[in-house]
Coordinates of C-alpha atoms and ligand atoms in Angstrom, one line a residue:
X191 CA 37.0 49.9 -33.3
X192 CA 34.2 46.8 -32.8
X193 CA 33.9 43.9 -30.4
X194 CA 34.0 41.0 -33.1
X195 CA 32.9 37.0 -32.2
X196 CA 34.1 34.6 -34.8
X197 CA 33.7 31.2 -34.5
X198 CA 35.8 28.6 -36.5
X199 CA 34.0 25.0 -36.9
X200 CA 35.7 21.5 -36.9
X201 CA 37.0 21.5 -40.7
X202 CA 38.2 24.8 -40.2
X203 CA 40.3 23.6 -37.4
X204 CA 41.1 20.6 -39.0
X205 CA 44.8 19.9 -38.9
X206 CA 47.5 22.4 -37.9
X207 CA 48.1 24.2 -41.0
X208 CA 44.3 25.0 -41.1
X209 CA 44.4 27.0 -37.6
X210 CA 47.2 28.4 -38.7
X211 CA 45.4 29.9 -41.4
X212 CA 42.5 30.8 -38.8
X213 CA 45.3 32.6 -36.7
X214 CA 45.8 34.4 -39.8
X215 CA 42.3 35.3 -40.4
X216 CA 41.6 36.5 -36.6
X217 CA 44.8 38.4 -36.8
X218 CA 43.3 40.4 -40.0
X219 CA 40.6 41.3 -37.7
X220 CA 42.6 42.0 -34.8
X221 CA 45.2 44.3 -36.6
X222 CA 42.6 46.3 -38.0
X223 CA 41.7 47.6 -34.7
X224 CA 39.2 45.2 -33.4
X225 CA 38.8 43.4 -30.2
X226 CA 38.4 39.6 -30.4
X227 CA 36.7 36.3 -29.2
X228 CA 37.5 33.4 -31.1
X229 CA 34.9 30.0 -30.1
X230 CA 36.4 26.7 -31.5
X231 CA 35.2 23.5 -32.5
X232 CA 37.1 20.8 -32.1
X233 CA 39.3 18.7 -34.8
X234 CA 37.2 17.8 -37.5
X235 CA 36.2 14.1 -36.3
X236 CA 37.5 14.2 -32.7
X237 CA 33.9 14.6 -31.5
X238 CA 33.0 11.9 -33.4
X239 CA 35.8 8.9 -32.5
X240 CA 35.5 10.4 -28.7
X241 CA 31.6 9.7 -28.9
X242 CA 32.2 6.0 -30.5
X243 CA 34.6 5.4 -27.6
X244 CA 32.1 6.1 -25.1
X245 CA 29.3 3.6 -27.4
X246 CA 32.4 1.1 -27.0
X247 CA 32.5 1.3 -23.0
X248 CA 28.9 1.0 -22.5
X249 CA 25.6 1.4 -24.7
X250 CA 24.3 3.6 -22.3
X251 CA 27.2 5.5 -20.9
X252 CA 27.0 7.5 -17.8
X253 CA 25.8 11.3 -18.6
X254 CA 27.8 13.2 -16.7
X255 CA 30.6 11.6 -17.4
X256 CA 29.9 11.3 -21.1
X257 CA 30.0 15.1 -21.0
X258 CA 33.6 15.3 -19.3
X259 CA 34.8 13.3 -22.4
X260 CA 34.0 14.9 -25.1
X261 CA 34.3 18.3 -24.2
X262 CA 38.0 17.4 -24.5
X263 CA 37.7 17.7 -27.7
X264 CA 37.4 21.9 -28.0
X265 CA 40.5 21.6 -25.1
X266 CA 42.6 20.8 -27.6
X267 CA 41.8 23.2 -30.3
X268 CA 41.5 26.3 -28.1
X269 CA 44.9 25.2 -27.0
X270 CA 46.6 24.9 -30.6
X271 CA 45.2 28.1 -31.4
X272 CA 46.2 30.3 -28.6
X273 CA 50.0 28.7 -29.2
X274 CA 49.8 29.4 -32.4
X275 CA 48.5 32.9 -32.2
X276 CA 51.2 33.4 -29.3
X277 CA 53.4 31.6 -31.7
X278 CA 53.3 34.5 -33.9
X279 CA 54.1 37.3 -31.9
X280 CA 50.4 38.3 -30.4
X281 CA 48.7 38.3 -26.9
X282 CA 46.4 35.3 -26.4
X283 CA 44.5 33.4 -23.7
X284 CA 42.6 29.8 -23.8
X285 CA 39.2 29.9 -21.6
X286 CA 37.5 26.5 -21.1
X287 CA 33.5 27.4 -20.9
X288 CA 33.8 26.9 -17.3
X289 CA 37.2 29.4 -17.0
X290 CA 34.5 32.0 -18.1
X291 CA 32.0 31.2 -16.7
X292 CA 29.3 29.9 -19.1
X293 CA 27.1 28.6 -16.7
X294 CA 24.2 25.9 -18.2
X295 CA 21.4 24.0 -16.7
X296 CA 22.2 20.1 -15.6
X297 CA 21.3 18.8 -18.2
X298 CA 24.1 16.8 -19.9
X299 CA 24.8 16.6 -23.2
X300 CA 21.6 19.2 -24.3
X301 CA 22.7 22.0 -21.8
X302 CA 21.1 25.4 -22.1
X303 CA 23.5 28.2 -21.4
X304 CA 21.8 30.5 -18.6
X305 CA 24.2 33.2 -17.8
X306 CA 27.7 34.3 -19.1
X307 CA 30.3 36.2 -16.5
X308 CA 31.7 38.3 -19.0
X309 CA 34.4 39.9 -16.2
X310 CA 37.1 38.0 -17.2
X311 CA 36.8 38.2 -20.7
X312 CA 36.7 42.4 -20.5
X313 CA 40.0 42.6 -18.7
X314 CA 41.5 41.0 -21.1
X315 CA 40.4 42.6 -23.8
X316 CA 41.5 45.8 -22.1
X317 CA 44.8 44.4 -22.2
X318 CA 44.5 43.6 -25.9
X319 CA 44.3 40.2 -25.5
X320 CA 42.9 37.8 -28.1
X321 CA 40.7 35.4 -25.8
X322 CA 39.8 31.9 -27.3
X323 CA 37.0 30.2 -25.9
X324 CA 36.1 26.6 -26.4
X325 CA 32.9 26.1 -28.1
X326 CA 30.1 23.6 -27.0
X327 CA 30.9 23.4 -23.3
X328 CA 29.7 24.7 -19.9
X329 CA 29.4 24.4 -16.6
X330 CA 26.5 23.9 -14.4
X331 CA 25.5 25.7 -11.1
X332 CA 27.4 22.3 -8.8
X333 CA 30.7 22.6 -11.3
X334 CA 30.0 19.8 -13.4
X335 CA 31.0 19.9 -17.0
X336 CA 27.8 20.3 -19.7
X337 CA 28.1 20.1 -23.5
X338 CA 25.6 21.9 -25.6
X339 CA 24.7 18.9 -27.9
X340 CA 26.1 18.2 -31.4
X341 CA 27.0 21.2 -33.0
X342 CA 27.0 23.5 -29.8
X343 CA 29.4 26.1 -31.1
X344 CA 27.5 28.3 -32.7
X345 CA 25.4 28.3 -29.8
X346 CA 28.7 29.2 -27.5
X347 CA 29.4 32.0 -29.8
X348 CA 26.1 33.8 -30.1
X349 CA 25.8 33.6 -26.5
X350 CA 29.2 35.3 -26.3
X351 CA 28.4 37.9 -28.9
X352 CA 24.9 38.7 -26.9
X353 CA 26.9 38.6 -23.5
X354 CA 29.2 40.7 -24.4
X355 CA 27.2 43.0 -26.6
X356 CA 29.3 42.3 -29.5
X357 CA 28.9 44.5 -32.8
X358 CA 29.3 41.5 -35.4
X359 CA 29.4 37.2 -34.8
X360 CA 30.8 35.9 -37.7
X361 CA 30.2 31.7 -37.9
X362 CA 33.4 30.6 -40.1
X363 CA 32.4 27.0 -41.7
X364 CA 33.3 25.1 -44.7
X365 CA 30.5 26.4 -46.7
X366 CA 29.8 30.0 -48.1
X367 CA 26.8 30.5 -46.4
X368 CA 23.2 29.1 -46.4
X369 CA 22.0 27.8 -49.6
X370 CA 18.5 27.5 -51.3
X371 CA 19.1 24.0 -50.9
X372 CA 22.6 21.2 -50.6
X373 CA 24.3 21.9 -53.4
X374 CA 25.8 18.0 -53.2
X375 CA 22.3 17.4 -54.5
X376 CA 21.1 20.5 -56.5
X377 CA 24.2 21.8 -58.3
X378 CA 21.9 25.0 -58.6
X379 CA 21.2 25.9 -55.8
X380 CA 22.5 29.3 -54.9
X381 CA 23.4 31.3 -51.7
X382 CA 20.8 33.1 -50.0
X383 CA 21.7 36.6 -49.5
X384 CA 19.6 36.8 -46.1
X385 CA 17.3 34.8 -44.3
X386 CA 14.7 35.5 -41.3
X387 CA 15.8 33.8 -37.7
X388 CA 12.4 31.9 -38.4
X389 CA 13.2 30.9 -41.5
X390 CA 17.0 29.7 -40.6
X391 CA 15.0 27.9 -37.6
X392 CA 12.7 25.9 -39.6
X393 CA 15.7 25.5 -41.9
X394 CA 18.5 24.4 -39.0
X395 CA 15.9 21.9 -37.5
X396 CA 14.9 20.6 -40.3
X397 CA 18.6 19.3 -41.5
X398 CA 20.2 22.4 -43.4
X399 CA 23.0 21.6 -41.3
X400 CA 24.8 25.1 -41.3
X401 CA 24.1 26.5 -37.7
X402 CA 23.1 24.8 -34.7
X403 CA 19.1 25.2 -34.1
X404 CA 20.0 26.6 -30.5
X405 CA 22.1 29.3 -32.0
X406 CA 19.5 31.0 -33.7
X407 CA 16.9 30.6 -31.2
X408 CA 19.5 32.6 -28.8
X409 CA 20.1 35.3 -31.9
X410 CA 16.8 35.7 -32.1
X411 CA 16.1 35.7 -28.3
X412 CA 18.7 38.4 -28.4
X413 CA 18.7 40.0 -31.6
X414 CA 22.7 39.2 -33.2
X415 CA 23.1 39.5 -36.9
X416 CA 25.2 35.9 -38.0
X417 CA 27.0 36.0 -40.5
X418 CA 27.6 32.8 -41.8
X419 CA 30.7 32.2 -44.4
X420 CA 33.3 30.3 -45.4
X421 CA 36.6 30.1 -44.0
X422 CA 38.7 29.7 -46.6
X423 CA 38.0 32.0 -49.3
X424 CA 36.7 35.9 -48.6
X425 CA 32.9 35.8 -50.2
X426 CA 30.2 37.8 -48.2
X427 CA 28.0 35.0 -46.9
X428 CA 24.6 34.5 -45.7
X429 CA 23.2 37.1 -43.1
X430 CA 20.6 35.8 -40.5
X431 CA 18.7 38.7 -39.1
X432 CA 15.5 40.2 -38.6
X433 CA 12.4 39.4 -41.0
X434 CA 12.1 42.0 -43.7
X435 CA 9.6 42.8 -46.7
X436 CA 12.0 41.5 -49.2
X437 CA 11.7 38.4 -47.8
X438 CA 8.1 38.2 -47.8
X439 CA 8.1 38.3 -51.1
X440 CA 9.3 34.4 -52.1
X441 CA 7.1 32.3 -52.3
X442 CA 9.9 29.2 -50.3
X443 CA 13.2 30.7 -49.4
X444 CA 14.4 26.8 -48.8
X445 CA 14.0 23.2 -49.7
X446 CA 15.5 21.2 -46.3
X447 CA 16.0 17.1 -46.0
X448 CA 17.0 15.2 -42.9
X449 CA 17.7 11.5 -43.2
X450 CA 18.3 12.0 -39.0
X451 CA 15.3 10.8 -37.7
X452 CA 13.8 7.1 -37.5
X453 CA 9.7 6.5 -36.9
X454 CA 8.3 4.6 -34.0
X455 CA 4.6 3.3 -34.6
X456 CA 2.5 2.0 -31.6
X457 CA -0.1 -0.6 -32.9
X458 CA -3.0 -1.0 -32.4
X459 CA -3.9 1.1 -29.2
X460 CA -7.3 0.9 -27.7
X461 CA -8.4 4.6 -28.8
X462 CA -9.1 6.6 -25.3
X463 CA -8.1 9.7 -24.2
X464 CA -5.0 9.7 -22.7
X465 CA -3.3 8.1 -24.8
X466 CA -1.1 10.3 -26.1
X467 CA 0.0 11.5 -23.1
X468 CA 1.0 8.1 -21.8
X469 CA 3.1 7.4 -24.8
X470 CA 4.8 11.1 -24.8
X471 CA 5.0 11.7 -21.0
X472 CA 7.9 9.4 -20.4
X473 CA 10.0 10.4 -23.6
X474 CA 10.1 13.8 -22.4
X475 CA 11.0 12.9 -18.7
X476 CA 14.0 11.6 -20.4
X477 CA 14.6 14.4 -22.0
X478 CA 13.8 13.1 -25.8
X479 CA 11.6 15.7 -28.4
X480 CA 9.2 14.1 -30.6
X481 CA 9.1 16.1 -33.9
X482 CA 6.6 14.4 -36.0
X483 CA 3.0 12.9 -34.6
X484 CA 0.7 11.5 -36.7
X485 CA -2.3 9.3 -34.9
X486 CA -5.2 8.3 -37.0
X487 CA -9.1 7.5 -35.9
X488 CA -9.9 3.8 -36.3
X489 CA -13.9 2.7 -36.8
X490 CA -13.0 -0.2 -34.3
X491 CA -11.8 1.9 -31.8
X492 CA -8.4 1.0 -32.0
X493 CA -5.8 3.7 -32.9
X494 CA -2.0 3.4 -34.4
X495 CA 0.2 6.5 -33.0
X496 CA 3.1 7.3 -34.8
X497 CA 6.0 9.6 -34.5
X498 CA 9.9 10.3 -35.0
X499 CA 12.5 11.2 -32.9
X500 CA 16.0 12.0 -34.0
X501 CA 18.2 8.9 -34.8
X502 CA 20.7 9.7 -31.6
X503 CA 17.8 9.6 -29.1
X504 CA 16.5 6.3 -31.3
X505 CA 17.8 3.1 -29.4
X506 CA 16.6 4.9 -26.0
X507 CA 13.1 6.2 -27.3
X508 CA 12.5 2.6 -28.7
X509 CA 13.3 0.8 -25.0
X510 CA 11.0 3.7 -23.3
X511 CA 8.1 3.4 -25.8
X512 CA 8.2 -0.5 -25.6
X513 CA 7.2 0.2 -22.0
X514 CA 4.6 2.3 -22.3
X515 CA 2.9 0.2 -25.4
X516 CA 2.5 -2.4 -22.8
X517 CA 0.5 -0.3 -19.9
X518 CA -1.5 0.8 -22.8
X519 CA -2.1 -2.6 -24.4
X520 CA -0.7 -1.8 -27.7
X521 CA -0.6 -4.7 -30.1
X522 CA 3.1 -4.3 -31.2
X523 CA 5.8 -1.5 -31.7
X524 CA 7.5 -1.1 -35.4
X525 CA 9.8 0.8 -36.7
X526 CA 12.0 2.4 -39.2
X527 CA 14.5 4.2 -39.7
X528 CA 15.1 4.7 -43.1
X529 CA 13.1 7.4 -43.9
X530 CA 14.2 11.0 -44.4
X531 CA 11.9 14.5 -43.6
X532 CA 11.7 16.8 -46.8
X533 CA 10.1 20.3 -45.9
X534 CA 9.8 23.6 -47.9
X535 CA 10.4 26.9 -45.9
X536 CA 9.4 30.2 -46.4
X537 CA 7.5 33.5 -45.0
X538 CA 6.4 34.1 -47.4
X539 CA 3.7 31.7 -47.5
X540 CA 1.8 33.2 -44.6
X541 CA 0.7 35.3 -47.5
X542 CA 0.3 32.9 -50.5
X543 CA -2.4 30.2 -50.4
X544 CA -1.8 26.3 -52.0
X545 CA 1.9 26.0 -51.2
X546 CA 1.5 22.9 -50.0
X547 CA -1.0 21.9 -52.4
X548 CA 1.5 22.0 -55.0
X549 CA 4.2 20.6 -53.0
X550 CA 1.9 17.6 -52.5
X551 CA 1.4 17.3 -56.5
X552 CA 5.2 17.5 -57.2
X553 CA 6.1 14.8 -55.6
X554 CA 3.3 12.8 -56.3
X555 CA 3.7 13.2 -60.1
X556 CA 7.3 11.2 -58.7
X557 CA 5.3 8.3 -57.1
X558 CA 6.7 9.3 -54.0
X559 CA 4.5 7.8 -51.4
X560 CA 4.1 10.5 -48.3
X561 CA 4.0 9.0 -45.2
X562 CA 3.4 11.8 -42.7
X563 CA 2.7 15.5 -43.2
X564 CA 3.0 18.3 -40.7
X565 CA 2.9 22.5 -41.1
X566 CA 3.6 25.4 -39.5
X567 CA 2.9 28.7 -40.5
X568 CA 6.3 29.4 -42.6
X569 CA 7.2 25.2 -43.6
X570 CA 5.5 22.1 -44.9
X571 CA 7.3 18.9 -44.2
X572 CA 6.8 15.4 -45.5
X573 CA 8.3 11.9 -44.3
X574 CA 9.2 9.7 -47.5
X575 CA 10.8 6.3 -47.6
X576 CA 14.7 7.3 -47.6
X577 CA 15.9 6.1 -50.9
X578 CA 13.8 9.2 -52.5
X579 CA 15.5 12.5 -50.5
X580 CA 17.5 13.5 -53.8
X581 CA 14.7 12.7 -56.3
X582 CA 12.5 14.9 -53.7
X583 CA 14.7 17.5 -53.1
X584 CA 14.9 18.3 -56.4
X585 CA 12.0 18.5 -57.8
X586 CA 10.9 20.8 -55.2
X587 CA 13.8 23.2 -55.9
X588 CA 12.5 23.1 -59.4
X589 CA 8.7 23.6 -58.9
X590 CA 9.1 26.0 -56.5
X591 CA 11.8 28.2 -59.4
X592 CA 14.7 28.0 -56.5
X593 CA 17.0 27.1 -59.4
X594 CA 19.6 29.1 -60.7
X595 CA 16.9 32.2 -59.8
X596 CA 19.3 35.7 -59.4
X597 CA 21.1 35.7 -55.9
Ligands
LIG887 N1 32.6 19.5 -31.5 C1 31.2 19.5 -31.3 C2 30.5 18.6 -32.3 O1 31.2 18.0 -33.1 C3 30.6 20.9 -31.3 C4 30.7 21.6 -32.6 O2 31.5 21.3 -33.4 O3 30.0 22.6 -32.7 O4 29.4 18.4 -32.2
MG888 MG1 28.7 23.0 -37.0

């Protein structure tokens, strides 16, 4: 007998014939002996119209209470799912993440989960009780409601499989695991048997859009095997563990896009030291990461500094940045937002030399124009003008023999 975590994502909870066929699927688990926590999404698209009706209220809506509406979302689902596991003749419970307690820091709508009381959840399982937990919310140390930001689920379930010491989290999505690259634009790309938590990181921030980037900081933090798979078919999926010698052996495990991001140049900057810091300081007072930075050395002492944040955070980082371009006597502010991140991942090119080198030469040999560059030990990444994210992607897939290569 194992403690098992699923977690069921939005599509999988999609309408009411869908959770019926998750109640199915937990109750596989559960009659084979198994104790069970179940962490929901919610409906497929409820996050979404609950977020545009907060953007209709206000263009700036309050934080805390932007959190208190659409955490409603998961309410819903853990609700449907308990009835209809009830419904069918089996012990259940709903658990909001403050029932629990998941307690996070304050900070709405990007809350870190701190500590899980997992006293709660252990009585009931004594009692064989299947406990559903909704996904992507907590609650802070003064009782306010936090969300986790977009995608938070997978973060609420490895945090309950690493509370509760569970033996397997399984992360049930609408794909069959973690690919080499989207299949929508590679229709070779094939499933990736096993990836390394640093690996799936670079891969997860960078736009493969399967786990949230917090979960697998947390499995890694805390060691939990995901497996990622489908929900509605019964293929093994993709395992994120522990690094391994097998996977130091390819070359790039992963070719990752995101069109989420939008750039934000400061002009013309009178180049002194400082700089930097006045333009970044502020953003992260407000709680906004920077991902890429390029700044360039002028002859005329003036400098351009240049960097991206995600889309969400856009409208707010551009009001904050027009600020600061003024104390430093920057010339202007552009921007744009149509340009997408393309990056190659792997570990094993802490071992290979020219990687990038021949990433560069790919897409060159396409005209593609790159705009910024930045590395890290196991990932290159590139900006490109939007329109060319397909054309990139695949290329690199095929330079880098990804294709149709054995699984
Ligand atoms: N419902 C939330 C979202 O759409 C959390 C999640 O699905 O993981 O972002
Ligand atoms: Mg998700």
């Amino acid at each position: 007998m194992a403690l098992v975590v699923q977690k069921y994502g939005g599509t999988s909870m999609g309408t009411i014939e869908r959770i019926r066929n998750v109640a199915k699927r937990v109750i596989k688990t559960y009659d084979a002996g198994n104790d069970m926590v179940v962490i929901v999404s919610a409906m497929s698209g409820e996050t979404n119209k609950l977020v545009a009706l907060a953007n209709e209220v206000t263009e700036f809506p309050d934080n805390r209470e932007y959190d208190v509406l659409v955490a409603s979302g998961e309410q819903v689902s853990i609700a449907l799912l308990a009835m209809c596991l009830k419904s069918m003749g089996y012990k259940a419970k709903s658990y909001h993440g403050w029932q629990i307690p998941i307690i996070t820091d304050n900070v709405f709508s990007k809350a870190r989960i701190e500590e899980i009381d997992d006293k709660k959840v252990r009585a009931d399982l004594k009692e064989g009780t299947i406990i559903i937990v909704a996904g992507f919310q907590g609650v802070d140390r003064e009782g306010n409601v936090t969300t986790l930001g977009r995608g938070g689920s997978d973060t609420s379930a490895v945090a309950m499989a690493a509370a509760l010491k569970a033996d397997v989290c399984e992360i049930y999505t609408d794909v069959d695991g973690v690919y080499t690259t989207d299949p929508n634009i590679c229709t070779d790309a094939r499933k990736i048997e096993k990836v390394s938590y640093d690996e799936m990181l670079e891969m997860a921030s960078l736009g493969a859009k399967v786990l949230q980037i917090r979960s697998v900081e947390f499995a890694k933090k805390y060691n939990v095997d995901i497996h990622v798979r489908s929900s509605f078919n019964d293929n093994p999926g993709t395992m994120v563990t522990k690094e391994d010698k097998d996977m130091e052996a390819v070359l790039v495990s992963g070719i990752a896009y995101d069109k989420n991001e939008a750039k934000i140049a400061v002009m013309r900057v009178p180049d002194k030291p400082g700089i930097a810091a006045k333009i970044l300081s502020p953003l992260s007072e407000a709680n906004i990461s920077v991902d890429m930075i390029v700044q360039n050395v002028s002859e005329d002492s003036f400098t351009d500094f240049t960097f991206t944040v995600t889309k969400a955070d856009f409208k707010k980082a551009l009001a904050i940045t027009k600020e600061s371009a003024k104390e430093v006597e920057a010339k202007d502010v552009m921007t744009d937002e149509n340009i997408s991140k393309i990056s190659i991942v792997g570990v094993g090119m802490r071992s290979h030399a020219g990687v990038a080198t021949k990433m560069f030469e790919t897409l060159a040999k396409e005209g593609i124009n790159i705009q910024m560059i930045s590395t890290s030990e196991i990932k290159v990444s590139v900006v490109v003008d939007a329109k060319y994210t397909e054309l990139a992607v695949r290329v690199l897939h095929d330079a880098f023999g990804l294709a149709g290569a054995a699984a």
